[in-house]
Short mmCIF file of C-alpha atoms in Angstrom, two decimals:
data_model
loop_
_atom_site.label_atom_id
_atom_site.label_comp_id
_atom_site.label_asym_id
_atom_site.label_seq_id
_atom_site.Cartn_x
_atom_site.Cartn_y
_atom_site.Cartn_z
CA ASP M 20 75.80 72.58 160.60
CA ALA M 21 78.27 74.52 158.47
CA LYS M 22 77.47 74.89 154.78
CA THR M 23 79.82 73.35 152.25
CA THR M 24 80.62 74.30 148.68
CA GLN M 25 81.79 71.78 146.09
CA PRO M 26 82.29 71.98 142.33
CA PRO M 27 79.37 70.33 140.54
CA SER M 28 81.51 68.05 138.41
CA MET M 29 85.06 66.86 137.76
CA ASP M 30 86.77 64.45 135.42
CA CYS M 31 89.79 62.33 136.20
CA ALA M 32 91.84 59.92 134.10
CA GLU M 33 91.86 56.32 135.23
CA GLY M 34 94.94 55.55 137.32
CA ARG M 35 95.55 59.17 138.22
CA ALA M 36 94.85 60.81 141.54
CA ALA M 37 91.47 62.45 141.94
CA ASN M 38 91.49 65.55 144.13
CA LEU M 39 88.06 66.72 145.21
CA PRO M 40 87.90 70.11 146.94
CA CYS M 41 85.40 71.32 149.50
CA ASN M 42 85.01 74.73 151.07
CA HIS M 43 83.55 75.03 154.56
CA SER M 44 84.57 78.50 155.67
CA THR M 45 81.99 78.70 158.48
CA ILE M 46 83.02 75.46 160.15
CA SER M 47 82.97 75.48 163.95
CA GLY M 48 85.66 74.13 166.20
CA ASN M 49 83.71 71.00 167.15
CA GLU M 50 82.56 70.11 163.63
CA TYR M 51 84.03 67.24 161.69
CA VAL M 52 84.42 66.96 157.93
CA TYR M 53 82.81 63.82 156.51
CA TRP M 54 83.01 62.47 152.99
CA TYR M 55 80.51 60.08 151.46
CA ARG M 56 79.99 58.97 147.90
CA GLN M 57 76.98 57.65 146.04
CA ILE M 58 77.31 55.44 143.03
CA HIS M 59 74.32 55.64 140.73
CA SER M 60 71.18 54.04 142.20
CA GLN M 61 72.93 52.91 145.36
CA GLY M 62 72.96 54.17 148.93
CA PRO M 63 75.74 56.54 150.02
CA GLN M 64 78.99 54.96 151.14
CA TYR M 65 81.09 56.34 153.98
CA ILE M 66 84.63 57.21 152.89
CA ILE M 67 86.46 59.09 155.60
CA HIS M 68 86.13 61.81 158.19
CA GLY M 69 88.43 64.12 160.15
CA LEU M 70 88.55 67.00 162.58
CA LYS M 71 91.82 68.86 162.02
CA ASN M 72 94.55 66.36 161.24
CA ASN M 73 94.98 64.74 157.85
CA GLU M 74 93.51 61.28 157.69
CA THR M 75 94.14 58.27 155.50
CA ASN M 76 92.41 54.94 155.16
CA GLU M 77 92.22 52.19 152.57
CA MET M 78 89.90 54.21 150.39
CA ALA M 79 91.22 57.76 150.44
CA SER M 80 93.13 60.55 152.13
CA LEU M 81 91.61 63.65 153.63
CA ILE M 82 93.64 66.83 153.74
CA ILE M 83 92.26 69.61 155.94
CA THR M 84 93.82 73.08 155.78
CA GLU M 85 95.29 74.53 158.93
CA ASP M 86 92.47 77.06 159.27
CA ARG M 87 89.97 74.21 158.60
CA LYS M 88 88.08 76.32 156.10
CA SER M 89 88.61 73.87 153.29
CA SER M 90 89.55 70.27 152.66
CA THR M 91 90.47 67.94 149.82
CA LEU M 92 89.55 64.32 149.36
CA ILE M 93 92.21 62.41 147.48
CA LEU M 94 91.61 59.12 145.69
CA PRO M 95 95.21 58.14 144.95
CA HIS M 96 94.62 55.89 141.95
CA ALA M 97 91.15 56.44 140.54
CA THR M 98 89.39 53.56 138.83
CA LEU M 99 86.25 53.48 136.70
CA ARG M 100 84.36 52.19 139.74
CA ASP M 101 85.12 55.44 141.56
CA THR M 102 82.72 57.28 139.26
CA ALA M 103 80.12 58.63 141.67
CA VAL M 104 78.73 61.73 143.36
CA TYR M 105 80.98 62.74 146.24
CA TYR M 106 79.50 64.61 149.17
CA CYS M 107 81.43 66.72 151.65
CA ILE M 108 79.47 67.19 154.87
CA VAL M 109 80.35 69.12 157.99
CA ARG M 110 78.76 68.03 161.23
CA VAL M 111 79.19 67.74 164.94
CA ALA M 112 80.03 64.15 165.86
CA ASN M 113 80.15 62.23 169.13
CA GLY M 114 77.10 62.34 171.25
CA SER M 115 75.01 63.85 168.54
CA ALA M 116 72.21 61.95 166.90
CA ARG M 117 71.79 64.57 164.25
CA GLN M 118 71.41 63.50 160.67
CA LEU M 119 73.79 64.07 157.80
CA THR M 120 72.63 66.89 155.56
CA PHE M 121 73.53 66.35 151.94
CA GLY M 122 74.34 69.16 149.52
CA SER M 123 74.64 68.82 145.78
CA GLY M 124 78.02 67.08 145.84
CA THR M 125 80.58 66.67 143.05
CA GLN M 126 79.95 64.27 140.19
CA LEU M 127 83.31 62.62 139.61
CA THR M 128 83.67 60.87 136.29
CA VAL M 129 86.71 58.66 135.86
CA LEU M 130 87.63 58.41 132.22
CA PRO M 131 89.32 55.37 130.64
CA GLY A 21 82.44 47.47 158.02
CA ALA A 22 78.91 48.03 159.25
CA VAL A 23 76.21 46.72 156.95
CA VAL A 24 72.71 48.05 156.51
CA SER A 25 70.20 46.18 154.40
CA GLN A 26 66.90 47.25 152.89
CA HIS A 27 64.05 45.18 151.62
CA PRO A 28 62.69 45.21 149.02
CA SER A 29 65.21 46.74 146.63
CA ARG A 30 62.49 47.55 144.11
CA VAL A 31 58.72 47.66 144.41
CA ILE A 32 55.93 48.60 142.07
CA CYS A 33 52.52 49.22 143.55
CA LYS A 34 49.18 50.57 142.45
CA SER A 35 47.98 53.99 143.46
CA GLY A 36 46.10 53.89 146.75
CA THR A 37 47.88 50.88 148.19
CA SER A 38 50.42 50.83 151.00
CA VAL A 39 54.02 49.70 150.84
CA LYS A 40 56.35 48.73 153.68
CA ILE A 41 60.11 49.09 153.42
CA GLU A 42 62.38 47.42 155.96
CA CYS A 43 65.77 48.65 157.08
CA ARG A 44 68.07 46.43 159.12
CA SER A 45 71.48 46.95 160.66
CA LEU A 46 73.05 43.52 160.23
CA ASP A 47 76.12 43.58 162.43
CA PHE A 48 75.63 46.46 164.84
CA GLN A 49 73.02 48.07 167.01
CA ALA A 50 71.59 51.36 165.89
CA THR A 51 69.74 53.50 168.37
CA THR A 52 69.03 56.02 165.64
CA MET A 53 67.93 55.42 162.09
CA PHE A 54 67.21 57.97 159.41
CA TRP A 55 64.98 57.83 156.35
CA TYR A 56 65.87 59.79 153.24
CA ARG A 57 64.16 60.27 149.90
CA GLN A 58 65.92 61.03 146.65
CA PHE A 59 64.32 62.15 143.41
CA PRO A 60 66.12 61.72 140.07
CA LYS A 61 69.25 63.85 139.72
CA LYS A 62 68.63 65.38 143.15
CA SER A 63 70.40 65.04 146.45
CA LEU A 64 69.16 63.06 149.41
CA MET A 65 66.50 64.78 151.50
CA LEU A 66 65.93 63.73 155.09
CA MET A 67 62.37 62.64 155.80
CA ALA A 68 62.52 61.57 159.41
CA THR A 69 64.68 60.49 162.30
CA SER A 70 63.69 57.52 164.41
CA ASN A 71 65.02 56.45 167.76
CA GLU A 72 64.44 52.94 169.03
CA GLY A 73 61.35 52.73 171.17
CA SER A 74 60.11 56.25 170.57
CA LYS A 75 58.16 58.18 167.99
CA ALA A 76 59.90 59.39 164.88
CA THR A 77 60.70 63.05 164.31
CA TYR A 78 59.61 64.21 160.90
CA GLU A 79 61.13 66.98 158.81
CA GLN A 80 59.01 69.94 157.86
CA GLY A 81 56.72 69.14 154.98
CA VAL A 82 56.78 65.37 155.48
CA GLU A 83 53.37 63.97 156.42
CA LYS A 84 53.70 61.69 159.42
CA ASP A 85 50.35 60.02 158.74
CA LYS A 86 51.41 59.16 155.23
CA PHE A 87 54.93 57.96 155.97
CA LEU A 88 54.64 55.72 159.02
CA ILE A 89 57.90 54.87 160.72
CA ASN A 90 58.37 52.15 163.29
CA HIS A 91 61.68 51.52 165.06
CA ALA A 92 60.80 48.60 167.27
CA SER A 93 64.26 47.20 167.85
CA LEU A 94 67.90 48.24 167.73
CA THR A 95 68.33 46.54 164.37
CA LEU A 96 65.07 47.18 162.53
CA SER A 97 63.18 50.21 161.32
CA THR A 98 60.30 50.20 158.87
CA LEU A 99 58.84 52.88 156.63
CA THR A 100 55.29 52.41 155.39
CA VAL A 101 54.07 54.60 152.57
CA THR A 102 50.31 54.66 153.00
CA SER A 103 47.83 55.35 150.21
CA ALA A 104 50.67 55.76 147.75
CA HIS A 105 50.37 58.12 144.82
CA PRO A 106 52.52 58.43 141.68
CA GLU A 107 54.27 61.47 143.16
CA ASP A 108 55.56 59.22 145.97
CA SER A 109 57.62 57.35 143.41
CA SER A 110 61.19 57.86 144.51
CA PHE A 111 64.35 56.24 145.82
CA TYR A 112 64.04 55.69 149.58
CA ILE A 113 67.23 55.22 151.57
CA CYS A 114 67.64 54.39 155.22
CA SER A 115 70.67 55.05 157.35
CA ALA A 116 71.73 53.74 160.73
CA ARG A 117 73.97 55.52 163.14
CA PHE A 118 76.53 53.30 164.80
CA SER A 119 75.89 53.94 168.47
CA GLY A 120 79.41 53.61 169.78
CA ARG A 121 81.37 55.52 167.19
CA ALA A 122 82.11 59.11 166.21
CA GLY A 123 78.86 59.61 164.37
CA GLU A 124 79.43 57.59 161.24
CA GLN A 125 76.22 56.75 159.51
CA TYR A 126 75.91 53.71 157.33
CA PHE A 127 73.43 53.64 154.52
CA GLY A 128 71.28 50.94 153.08
CA PRO A 129 71.29 50.21 149.35
CA GLY A 130 67.99 52.00 148.82
CA THR A 131 64.52 50.98 147.68
CA ARG A 132 63.15 52.12 144.34
CA LEU A 133 59.41 52.70 144.69
CA THR A 134 57.27 53.11 141.61
CA VAL A 135 53.59 53.91 142.05
CA THR A 136 51.45 53.34 138.99
#
C-alpha cells in the first residue's frame, strides 16, 4: 500500500471549513484514498473514500488532485465534536481482504 | 450504517488471568475481521486478520498462543488474551469488513484492558 504523509496537527475555528491535506505521491492506479477519524478513546469512524473523482457525502468532501498524488478532506462547517485524529489511508479495494494500515494521522482541534 | 459492537468496553484483570473480548457485526455479515491494538498517543497497530471458519493470520511479533482469535461465524469474532501481563494493557479495537462493498471497514468502539 502507498505511504501517506499528513501534518501532525491542525486547528480550525468552529463553524469554519476544515481542510485536511494528505500526500500520497506513490499511489498506484488501483488504489483508493480512504479517510477515517478517531475521536479520543473510541474506535475509528469511516468518513469517505474515492478513487479519482471528487466525492461528497453527509460528513465531508474529498478532493483528489488530477495526478492523484494528493488529496484534501474538507469538513465544511467544523464543530467541536469534529475534534479527532484524522487518518488518510491508501489501499486497494474491491476483492481485497487486506487490512487498513494506519499512519500517525492529523490531530484536528476545533476551537470555540 | 454498519455497526460493530465490542464487549466489554472496559475490563480490569489480574496478572496471569485470561480475558475474552467479543466483536460482533450487528447488521451485516463480515467474512473478514481484524484486531488492532493501540497504546496511548500511538496509532492503531494491526495484530491479526481472521476469516470466518479458518485460522487467523497474525502480524509479525504478535504471539498467536497468547492472543487467541476465534471467528466462528460471520458476525462474531473473539480475542482472548491469555496469561495477561501489565504490558498487555492497551486499547483493543476490532474491525469488520463489509463483504459486499468496496472494502470499507467498520470499527468497534474498542475495549480498554487494564492488567494489574
